[in-house]
mmCIF file of C-alpha atoms in Angstrom:
data_model
loop_
_atom_site.group_PDB
_atom_site.id
_atom_site.type_symbol
_atom_site.label_atom_id
_atom_site.label_comp_id
_atom_site.label_asym_id
_atom_site.label_seq_id
_atom_site.Cartn_x
_atom_site.Cartn_y
_atom_site.Cartn_z
ATOM 1 C CA UNK A 1 168.690 137.912 58.529
ATOM 2 C CA UNK A 2 169.290 137.927 62.522
ATOM 3 C CA UNK A 3 168.920 140.284 64.662
ATOM 4 C CA UNK A 4 172.051 140.796 67.245
ATOM 5 C CA UNK A 5 170.434 140.187 70.597
ATOM 6 C CA UNK A 6 170.000 143.389 72.841
ATOM 7 C CA UNK A 7 172.869 143.943 75.350
ATOM 8 C CA UNK A 8 172.068 142.979 78.361
ATOM 9 C CA UNK A 9 172.227 146.255 80.951
ATOM 10 C CA UNK A 10 175.198 145.820 83.582
ATOM 11 C CA UNK A 11 175.983 147.341 87.025
ATOM 12 C CA UNK A 12 178.580 148.941 84.864
ATOM 13 C CA UNK A 13 175.329 150.680 82.598
ATOM 14 C CA UNK A 14 173.585 151.604 85.806
ATOM 15 C CA UNK A 15 176.670 153.435 87.145
ATOM 16 C CA UNK A 16 177.959 155.153 83.962
ATOM 17 C CA UNK A 17 174.124 156.535 83.632
ATOM 18 C CA UNK A 18 173.989 158.286 87.335
ATOM 19 C CA UNK A 19 177.599 158.800 87.223
ATOM 20 C CA UNK A 20 178.853 157.004 90.447
ATOM 21 C CA UNK A 21 181.367 154.239 90.777
ATOM 22 C CA UNK A 22 179.784 150.591 90.898
ATOM 23 C CA UNK A 23 180.041 150.337 94.472
ATOM 24 C CA UNK A 24 177.779 153.251 95.004
ATOM 25 C CA UNK A 25 175.444 151.234 92.833
ATOM 26 C CA UNK A 26 175.901 147.941 95.221
ATOM 27 C CA UNK A 27 175.538 150.811 98.240
ATOM 28 C CA UNK A 28 172.503 152.552 96.965
ATOM 29 C CA UNK A 29 170.561 148.995 96.127
ATOM 30 C CA UNK A 30 171.750 146.628 99.134
ATOM 31 C CA UNK A 31 170.391 149.979 101.341
ATOM 32 C CA UNK A 32 174.302 150.381 103.124
ATOM 33 C CA UNK A 33 174.885 153.718 104.303
ATOM 34 C CA UNK A 34 177.529 156.012 102.591
ATOM 35 C CA UNK A 35 175.483 158.112 100.353
ATOM 36 C CA UNK A 36 173.384 160.575 99.689
ATOM 37 C CA UNK A 37 169.669 160.191 99.559
ATOM 38 C CA UNK A 38 169.983 162.507 96.363
ATOM 39 C CA UNK A 39 172.743 159.967 94.800
ATOM 40 C CA UNK A 40 170.770 156.825 95.635
ATOM 41 C CA UNK A 41 167.608 158.688 94.252
ATOM 42 C CA UNK A 42 169.357 158.886 90.941
ATOM 43 C CA UNK A 43 171.084 155.365 91.100
ATOM 44 C CA UNK A 44 167.829 154.306 90.945
ATOM 45 C CA UNK A 45 166.124 156.625 88.445
ATOM 46 C CA UNK A 46 169.155 155.024 86.525
ATOM 47 C CA UNK A 47 168.184 151.835 87.220
ATOM 48 C CA UNK A 48 164.712 152.186 86.080
ATOM 49 C CA UNK A 49 165.415 154.107 82.930
ATOM 50 C CA UNK A 50 168.004 151.811 81.469
ATOM 51 C CA UNK A 51 165.531 148.328 82.805
ATOM 52 C CA UNK A 52 167.719 147.234 85.270
ATOM 53 C CA UNK A 53 164.853 145.344 87.210
ATOM 54 C CA UNK A 54 164.574 145.767 91.258
ATOM 55 C CA UNK A 55 164.535 141.640 91.852
ATOM 56 C CA UNK A 56 168.141 142.237 90.707
ATOM 57 C CA UNK A 57 168.785 144.229 93.500
ATOM 58 C CA UNK A 58 166.770 141.327 95.459
ATOM 59 C CA UNK A 59 169.262 138.454 94.309
ATOM 60 C CA UNK A 60 172.133 140.223 96.191
ATOM 61 C CA UNK A 61 170.152 139.254 99.163
ATOM 62 C CA UNK A 62 170.220 135.302 98.153
ATOM 63 C CA UNK A 63 172.509 134.810 101.072
ATOM 64 C CA UNK A 64 171.584 136.920 103.740
ATOM 65 C CA UNK A 65 169.275 136.584 106.458
ATOM 66 C CA UNK A 66 165.304 137.018 105.985
ATOM 67 C CA UNK A 67 164.368 137.924 109.087
ATOM 68 C CA UNK A 68 161.239 140.306 108.701
ATOM 69 C CA UNK A 69 158.682 140.860 106.199
ATOM 70 C CA UNK A 70 156.199 143.664 105.987
ATOM 71 C CA UNK A 71 152.418 143.684 106.194
ATOM 72 C CA UNK A 72 150.481 146.688 106.130
ATOM 73 C CA UNK A 73 146.397 147.073 105.262
ATOM 74 C CA UNK A 74 144.259 150.044 105.143
ATOM 75 C CA UNK A 75 141.333 148.955 107.250
ATOM 76 C CA UNK A 76 139.759 149.828 110.724
ATOM 77 C CA UNK A 77 141.162 147.784 113.535
ATOM 78 C CA UNK A 78 137.912 146.677 114.381
ATOM 79 C CA UNK A 79 136.594 145.003 111.022
ATOM 80 C CA UNK A 80 139.445 143.913 110.234
ATOM 81 C CA UNK A 81 139.268 141.623 113.528
ATOM 82 C CA UNK A 82 136.097 140.627 112.657
ATOM 83 C CA UNK A 83 136.928 139.555 109.245
ATOM 84 C CA UNK A 84 137.639 136.049 108.658
ATOM 85 C CA UNK A 85 139.619 136.683 105.276
ATOM 86 C CA UNK A 86 142.488 138.413 106.652
ATOM 87 C CA UNK A 87 142.847 136.062 109.386
ATOM 88 C CA UNK A 88 143.173 133.396 107.600
ATOM 89 C CA UNK A 89 145.410 135.000 104.895
ATOM 90 C CA UNK A 90 147.648 135.900 107.824
ATOM 91 C CA UNK A 91 147.930 132.486 109.266
ATOM 92 C CA UNK A 92 148.461 131.142 106.107
ATOM 93 C CA UNK A 93 151.391 133.684 105.418
ATOM 94 C CA UNK A 94 152.762 132.742 109.215
ATOM 95 C CA UNK A 95 152.518 129.137 108.406
ATOM 96 C CA UNK A 96 155.600 129.904 105.788
ATOM 97 C CA UNK A 97 157.075 132.212 107.672
ATOM 98 C CA UNK A 98 157.726 130.180 110.800
ATOM 99 C CA UNK A 99 159.420 127.992 108.555
ATOM 100 C CA UNK A 100 161.935 130.353 107.814
ATOM 101 C CA UNK A 101 162.391 131.311 111.797
ATOM 102 C CA UNK A 102 160.700 135.085 109.901
ATOM 103 C CA UNK A 103 158.804 137.035 111.546
ATOM 104 C CA UNK A 104 155.985 139.200 110.101
ATOM 105 C CA UNK A 105 155.592 143.006 110.568
ATOM 106 C CA UNK A 106 151.946 144.353 110.503
ATOM 107 C CA UNK A 107 150.566 147.402 110.636
ATOM 108 C CA UNK A 108 147.065 149.007 109.694
ATOM 109 C CA UNK A 109 147.348 152.354 107.589
ATOM 110 C CA UNK A 110 144.776 154.805 106.968
ATOM 111 C CA UNK A 111 145.874 155.971 103.640
ATOM 112 C CA UNK A 112 147.596 154.397 100.772
ATOM 113 C CA UNK A 113 150.347 157.675 101.137
ATOM 114 C CA UNK A 114 150.758 156.681 104.887
ATOM 115 C CA UNK A 115 151.316 152.895 103.401
ATOM 116 C CA UNK A 116 154.422 154.633 100.526
ATOM 117 C CA UNK A 117 155.816 156.142 103.694
ATOM 118 C CA UNK A 118 155.447 153.084 106.101
ATOM 119 C CA UNK A 119 157.354 151.091 103.255
ATOM 120 C CA UNK A 120 159.997 153.938 102.784
ATOM 121 C CA UNK A 121 161.179 153.718 105.915
ATOM 122 C CA UNK A 122 160.522 149.781 106.600
ATOM 123 C CA UNK A 123 163.385 149.503 103.265
ATOM 124 C CA UNK A 124 165.883 152.105 103.776
ATOM 125 C CA UNK A 125 165.924 151.310 108.028
ATOM 126 C CA UNK A 126 166.615 148.140 107.059
ATOM 127 C CA UNK A 127 163.421 146.783 109.118
ATOM 128 C CA UNK A 128 161.996 144.405 106.603
ATOM 129 C CA UNK A 129 163.638 142.118 103.861
ATOM 130 C CA UNK A 130 160.497 142.589 101.742
ATOM 131 C CA UNK A 131 156.796 143.746 101.999
ATOM 132 C CA UNK A 132 153.320 141.684 100.942
ATOM 133 C CA UNK A 133 151.124 144.361 99.721
ATOM 134 C CA UNK A 134 147.344 144.319 99.613
ATOM 135 C CA UNK A 135 143.994 145.960 98.508
ATOM 136 C CA UNK A 136 145.490 147.749 94.950
ATOM 137 C CA UNK A 137 143.758 150.513 93.391
ATOM 138 C CA UNK A 138 143.643 151.347 89.817
ATOM 139 C CA UNK A 139 146.650 153.839 89.229
ATOM 140 C CA UNK A 140 148.234 152.427 92.823
ATOM 141 C CA UNK A 141 151.055 154.800 93.632
ATOM 142 C CA UNK A 142 152.868 152.110 95.592
ATOM 143 C CA UNK A 143 153.652 150.140 92.605
ATOM 144 C CA UNK A 144 156.163 152.987 91.480
ATOM 145 C CA UNK A 145 157.194 153.850 95.053
ATOM 146 C CA UNK A 146 158.452 150.139 95.565
ATOM 147 C CA UNK A 147 160.116 150.189 91.976
ATOM 148 C CA UNK A 148 162.074 153.565 93.190
ATOM 149 C CA UNK A 149 162.796 151.615 95.747
ATOM 150 C CA UNK A 150 163.951 148.483 94.416
ATOM 151 C CA UNK A 151 162.264 146.763 97.293
ATOM 152 C CA UNK A 152 161.547 142.854 97.214
ATOM 153 C CA UNK A 153 157.542 142.847 97.299
ATOM 154 C CA UNK A 154 154.840 140.735 96.187
ATOM 155 C CA UNK A 155 151.754 142.304 95.481
ATOM 156 C CA UNK A 156 148.222 140.681 95.697
ATOM 157 C CA UNK A 157 146.341 141.865 92.900
ATOM 158 C CA UNK A 158 145.829 141.295 89.185
ATOM 159 C CA UNK A 159 148.245 142.374 86.925
ATOM 160 C CA UNK A 160 146.475 145.087 85.524
ATOM 161 C CA UNK A 161 146.626 146.663 88.886
ATOM 162 C CA UNK A 162 150.228 146.002 89.548
ATOM 163 C CA UNK A 163 152.115 146.830 87.006
ATOM 164 C CA UNK A 164 155.613 145.184 87.119
ATOM 165 C CA UNK A 165 155.393 144.093 90.176
ATOM 166 C CA UNK A 166 155.629 139.928 90.937
ATOM 167 C CA UNK A 167 152.130 139.368 91.631
ATOM 168 C CA UNK A 168 149.700 136.294 92.456
ATOM 169 C CA UNK A 169 145.685 136.639 92.262
ATOM 170 C CA UNK A 170 142.387 134.961 92.145
ATOM 171 C CA UNK A 171 140.368 135.168 89.295
ATOM 172 C CA UNK A 172 137.532 137.195 90.355
ATOM 173 C CA UNK A 173 135.737 137.969 87.204
ATOM 174 C CA UNK A 174 135.116 134.422 86.291
ATOM 175 C CA UNK A 175 134.518 133.327 89.890
ATOM 176 C CA UNK A 176 131.728 135.799 89.740
ATOM 177 C CA UNK A 177 130.122 135.073 86.787
ATOM 178 C CA UNK A 178 130.206 131.403 87.800
ATOM 179 C CA UNK A 179 128.088 132.272 90.610
ATOM 180 C CA UNK A 180 125.468 134.624 88.728
ATOM 181 C CA UNK A 181 125.483 131.947 85.764
ATOM 182 C CA UNK A 182 124.599 129.631 88.575
ATOM 183 C CA UNK A 183 121.921 131.285 90.158
ATOM 184 C CA UNK A 184 120.108 131.931 86.622
ATOM 185 C CA UNK A 185 120.272 128.255 85.807
ATOM 186 C CA UNK A 186 118.470 127.989 89.315
ATOM 187 C CA UNK A 187 115.554 130.307 87.620
ATOM 188 C CA UNK A 188 116.406 133.789 89.179
ATOM 189 C CA UNK A 189 116.239 136.479 86.473
ATOM 190 C CA UNK A 190 116.327 139.805 89.395
ATOM 191 C CA UNK A 191 119.808 138.986 91.057
ATOM 192 C CA UNK A 192 122.214 141.905 93.057
ATOM 193 C CA UNK A 193 125.715 142.158 94.372
ATOM 194 C CA UNK A 194 126.627 143.803 97.184
ATOM 195 C CA UNK A 195 129.598 144.615 96.560
ATOM 196 C CA UNK A 196 132.915 146.004 98.574
ATOM 197 C CA UNK A 197 134.562 149.698 98.495
ATOM 198 C CA UNK A 198 134.612 150.558 95.121
ATOM 199 C CA UNK A 199 137.526 152.453 94.799
ATOM 200 C CA UNK A 200 139.017 148.748 95.435
ATOM 201 C CA UNK A 201 140.488 146.877 92.132
ATOM 202 C CA UNK A 202 139.046 143.473 92.738
ATOM 203 C CA UNK A 203 135.910 145.375 93.408
ATOM 204 C CA UNK A 204 135.897 147.037 90.378
ATOM 205 C CA UNK A 205 136.992 143.533 88.381
ATOM 206 C CA UNK A 206 133.792 141.929 90.058
ATOM 207 C CA UNK A 207 131.636 145.007 89.359
ATOM 208 C CA UNK A 208 132.287 144.741 85.579
ATOM 209 C CA UNK A 209 132.105 140.895 85.317
ATOM 210 C CA UNK A 210 128.904 141.352 86.997
ATOM 211 C CA UNK A 211 127.532 143.811 84.539
ATOM 212 C CA UNK A 212 128.819 141.546 81.838
ATOM 213 C CA UNK A 213 127.365 138.526 82.438
ATOM 214 C CA UNK A 214 123.759 140.022 83.437
ATOM 215 C CA UNK A 215 123.313 141.772 80.163
ATOM 216 C CA UNK A 216 125.086 138.307 78.807
ATOM 217 C CA UNK A 217 121.672 136.571 80.563
ATOM 218 C CA UNK A 218 119.447 139.234 79.834
ATOM 219 C CA UNK A 219 118.266 139.231 82.941
ATOM 220 C CA UNK A 220 115.195 141.505 84.412
ATOM 221 C CA UNK A 221 117.658 142.959 86.920
ATOM 222 C CA UNK A 222 120.762 143.746 87.970
ATOM 223 C CA UNK A 223 121.679 146.057 91.038
ATOM 224 C CA UNK A 224 124.671 146.377 92.669
ATOM 225 C CA UNK A 225 125.530 148.503 95.933
ATOM 226 C CA UNK A 226 129.171 149.500 97.191
ATOM 227 C CA UNK A 227 129.672 149.336 101.141
ATOM 228 C CA UNK A 228 132.908 149.072 102.720
ATOM 229 C CA UNK A 229 132.584 145.036 104.023
ATOM 230 C CA UNK A 230 131.173 145.527 107.173
ATOM 231 C CA UNK A 231 128.041 143.714 108.758
ATOM 232 C CA UNK A 232 126.511 147.133 109.276
ATOM 233 C CA UNK A 233 126.739 148.292 105.398
ATOM 234 C CA UNK A 234 125.842 144.687 104.342
ATOM 235 C CA UNK A 235 122.599 144.789 106.334
ATOM 236 C CA UNK A 236 121.875 148.566 105.301
ATOM 237 C CA UNK A 237 122.295 147.085 101.726
ATOM 238 C CA UNK A 238 120.176 144.204 102.090
ATOM 239 C CA UNK A 239 117.469 146.068 103.707
ATOM 240 C CA UNK A 240 117.194 148.557 100.616
ATOM 241 C CA UNK A 241 116.753 146.257 98.170
ATOM 242 C CA UNK A 242 114.480 143.910 99.866
ATOM 243 C CA UNK A 243 111.739 146.955 100.404
ATOM 244 C CA UNK A 244 110.814 147.527 97.070
ATOM 245 C CA UNK A 245 107.288 145.470 96.166
ATOM 246 C CA UNK A 246 108.089 141.844 95.533
ATOM 247 C CA UNK A 247 107.377 142.114 91.862
ATOM 248 C CA UNK A 248 110.755 144.620 91.342
ATOM 249 C CA UNK A 249 112.950 143.515 94.139
ATOM 250 C CA UNK A 250 115.736 140.410 93.748
ATOM 251 C CA UNK A 251 115.095 136.915 94.452
ATOM 252 C CA UNK A 252 118.741 136.791 94.730
ATOM 253 C CA UNK A 253 122.118 138.370 96.159
ATOM 254 C CA UNK A 254 125.445 138.043 95.773
ATOM 255 C CA UNK A 255 127.813 139.284 98.696
ATOM 256 C CA UNK A 256 131.439 140.437 98.401
ATOM 257 C CA UNK A 257 131.802 138.680 101.971
ATOM 258 C CA UNK A 258 130.605 136.324 104.235
ATOM 259 C CA UNK A 259 130.365 138.934 107.143
ATOM 260 C CA UNK A 260 127.635 140.731 104.602
ATOM 261 C CA UNK A 261 126.036 137.790 103.632
ATOM 262 C CA UNK A 262 125.164 136.669 107.258
ATOM 263 C CA UNK A 263 124.229 140.235 107.982
ATOM 264 C CA UNK A 264 121.714 139.838 105.044
ATOM 265 C CA UNK A 265 120.480 137.013 106.070
ATOM 266 C CA UNK A 266 119.861 138.824 109.577
ATOM 267 C CA UNK A 267 117.727 140.878 107.702
ATOM 268 C CA UNK A 268 115.912 139.102 105.508
ATOM 269 C CA UNK A 269 114.833 137.069 108.928
ATOM 270 C CA UNK A 270 113.859 140.343 110.398
ATOM 271 C CA UNK A 271 111.679 141.622 107.159
ATOM 272 C CA UNK A 272 109.924 138.057 107.651
ATOM 273 C CA UNK A 273 111.430 136.747 104.517
ATOM 274 C CA UNK A 274 112.534 133.289 104.258
ATOM 275 C CA UNK A 275 116.002 131.665 102.635
ATOM 276 C CA UNK A 276 115.836 130.403 100.592
ATOM 277 C CA UNK A 277 112.594 130.678 99.841
ATOM 278 C CA UNK A 278 112.104 134.599 99.676
ATOM 279 C CA UNK A 279 115.729 135.305 98.131
ATOM 280 C CA UNK A 280 118.510 133.115 98.126
ATOM 281 C CA UNK A 281 121.753 134.651 99.528
ATOM 282 C CA UNK A 282 125.281 133.270 98.232
ATOM 283 C CA UNK A 283 128.632 134.836 100.006
ATOM 284 C CA UNK A 284 131.968 135.115 98.678
ATOM 285 C CA UNK A 285 135.238 133.703 100.728
ATOM 286 C CA UNK A 286 133.484 130.596 102.278
ATOM 287 C CA UNK A 287 134.044 130.533 106.213
ATOM 288 C CA UNK A 288 133.502 129.025 109.502
ATOM 289 C CA UNK A 289 130.812 131.441 109.657
ATOM 290 C CA UNK A 290 128.774 130.594 106.493
ATOM 291 C CA UNK A 291 128.355 127.023 107.779
ATOM 292 C CA UNK A 292 127.324 128.484 111.463
ATOM 293 C CA UNK A 293 123.917 130.063 110.021
ATOM 294 C CA UNK A 294 120.837 128.921 109.707
ATOM 295 C CA UNK A 295 120.275 127.787 106.765
ATOM 296 C CA UNK A 296 123.902 127.304 106.065
ATOM 297 C CA UNK A 297 125.147 129.897 103.396
ATOM 298 C CA UNK A 298 125.915 128.702 100.070
ATOM 299 C CA UNK A 299 129.823 130.488 98.787
ATOM 300 C CA UNK A 300 132.418 130.999 96.724
ATOM 301 C CA UNK A 301 135.426 128.910 97.819
ATOM 302 C CA UNK A 302 138.774 129.002 98.022
ATOM 303 C CA UNK A 303 141.707 128.073 100.420
ATOM 304 C CA UNK A 304 142.753 131.508 101.978
ATOM 305 C CA UNK A 305 144.922 129.915 104.507
ATOM 306 C CA UNK A 306 146.760 128.616 101.684
ATOM 307 C CA UNK A 307 146.856 131.622 99.221
ATOM 308 C CA UNK A 308 148.872 133.074 102.195
ATOM 309 C CA UNK A 309 151.190 130.889 102.680
ATOM 310 C CA UNK A 310 151.577 130.825 98.667
ATOM 311 C CA UNK A 311 151.928 134.431 98.648
ATOM 312 C CA UNK A 312 154.819 134.163 101.273
ATOM 313 C CA UNK A 313 156.370 131.547 99.593
ATOM 314 C CA UNK A 314 156.592 133.590 96.335
ATOM 315 C CA UNK A 315 157.956 136.402 98.225
ATOM 316 C CA UNK A 316 160.914 134.069 99.712
ATOM 317 C CA UNK A 317 161.668 133.265 95.861
ATOM 318 C CA UNK A 318 161.748 137.044 95.020
ATOM 319 C CA UNK A 319 163.793 137.933 97.790
ATOM 320 C CA UNK A 320 166.203 134.773 97.122
ATOM 321 C CA UNK A 321 166.169 135.561 93.522
ATOM 322 C CA UNK A 322 165.552 131.987 93.292
ATOM 323 C CA UNK A 323 162.022 132.358 91.933
ATOM 324 C CA UNK A 324 158.452 133.567 92.846
ATOM 325 C CA UNK A 325 157.457 135.178 89.191
ATOM 326 C CA UNK A 326 153.633 136.410 88.782
ATOM 327 C CA UNK A 327 151.006 133.434 88.629
ATOM 328 C CA UNK A 328 147.470 133.133 89.476
ATOM 329 C CA UNK A 329 145.936 130.876 92.332
ATOM 330 C CA UNK A 330 143.047 128.337 91.741
ATOM 331 C CA UNK A 331 139.436 130.437 91.141
ATOM 332 C CA UNK A 332 137.090 130.303 93.819
ATOM 333 C CA UNK A 333 134.876 127.481 93.201
ATOM 334 C CA UNK A 334 130.980 127.513 94.413
ATOM 335 C CA UNK A 335 129.937 126.018 97.446
ATOM 336 C CA UNK A 336 125.691 125.264 96.637
ATOM 337 C CA UNK A 337 124.458 124.793 100.741
ATOM 338 C CA UNK A 338 120.661 125.780 101.809
ATOM 339 C CA UNK A 339 120.871 129.124 101.097
ATOM 340 C CA UNK A 340 120.349 129.026 97.533
ATOM 341 C CA UNK A 341 117.359 127.543 95.154
ATOM 342 C CA UNK A 342 115.447 128.178 92.653
ATOM 343 C CA UNK A 343 112.717 131.751 92.872
ATOM 344 C CA UNK A 344 108.841 131.066 94.276
ATOM 345 C CA UNK A 345 106.854 131.045 91.240
#
């Protein structure tokens, strides 16, 4: 017995559900004037209830010029300017935008609520053709907000955090597992991780993976400290880990970014500890910083510039309706250098 296919939802169905004309639905999803906010919201609600995907609206933009792409980042300006990851990521995004004669509208926000309002204003004010969303949290309010707007976006984050949005992500859990297993293979039985902001979804993923691999390897000690990604916070966390008695302190530390790893290297020197003789250090997101220290820092490496370019190309696919599905990028791989070695004794 065959089952009849489910009829495809059309613009006519959305119009009937919302009690408006097909023209009104078109106006709403193309963000044209002529509708009240209440009517526009009713149309978006009807489309969501019927499963008329937001990217169908994006397809109507396929013949329009894409001039501006938005990117809002919830980080302090001072820290963002020091963090190589975002500089490389934005450079990758810009490399693709330049090919399309498109500009990047970058804003720093204080919290997610501010960003929700900003994305709403950008889209309703026709300031952007789409946006890149970063730094997802569990239950992130931006997912529902951009779904309601019908706004073309690409979410930089694991699908478990980004709902129905088109997403591009790195496999953080696998990378953490590889890092800890590498250190354990060198003989380290007491391993610590200096992590990023606990509220971030990718931090939670790394935290869970670190706990799981630590239990699986039967480590004598596995410590985790949450920070704000800054060098000062990384230094404080390192100092707190290394002030314990030699038999109780970690012999290896994994850092969630390169800035904190460089700060940790300085703290070890300040305390008279040699790297990697007394403690091995491993950074996340390899950068030029990792190659300029002495000793050079072992790191989890991936092409951040290429990551940004991939995200931008995916967003153009979402906007035009010509592609742009969710997909992972290459998992960060371990690059051993001078800061990791077997523990003494």
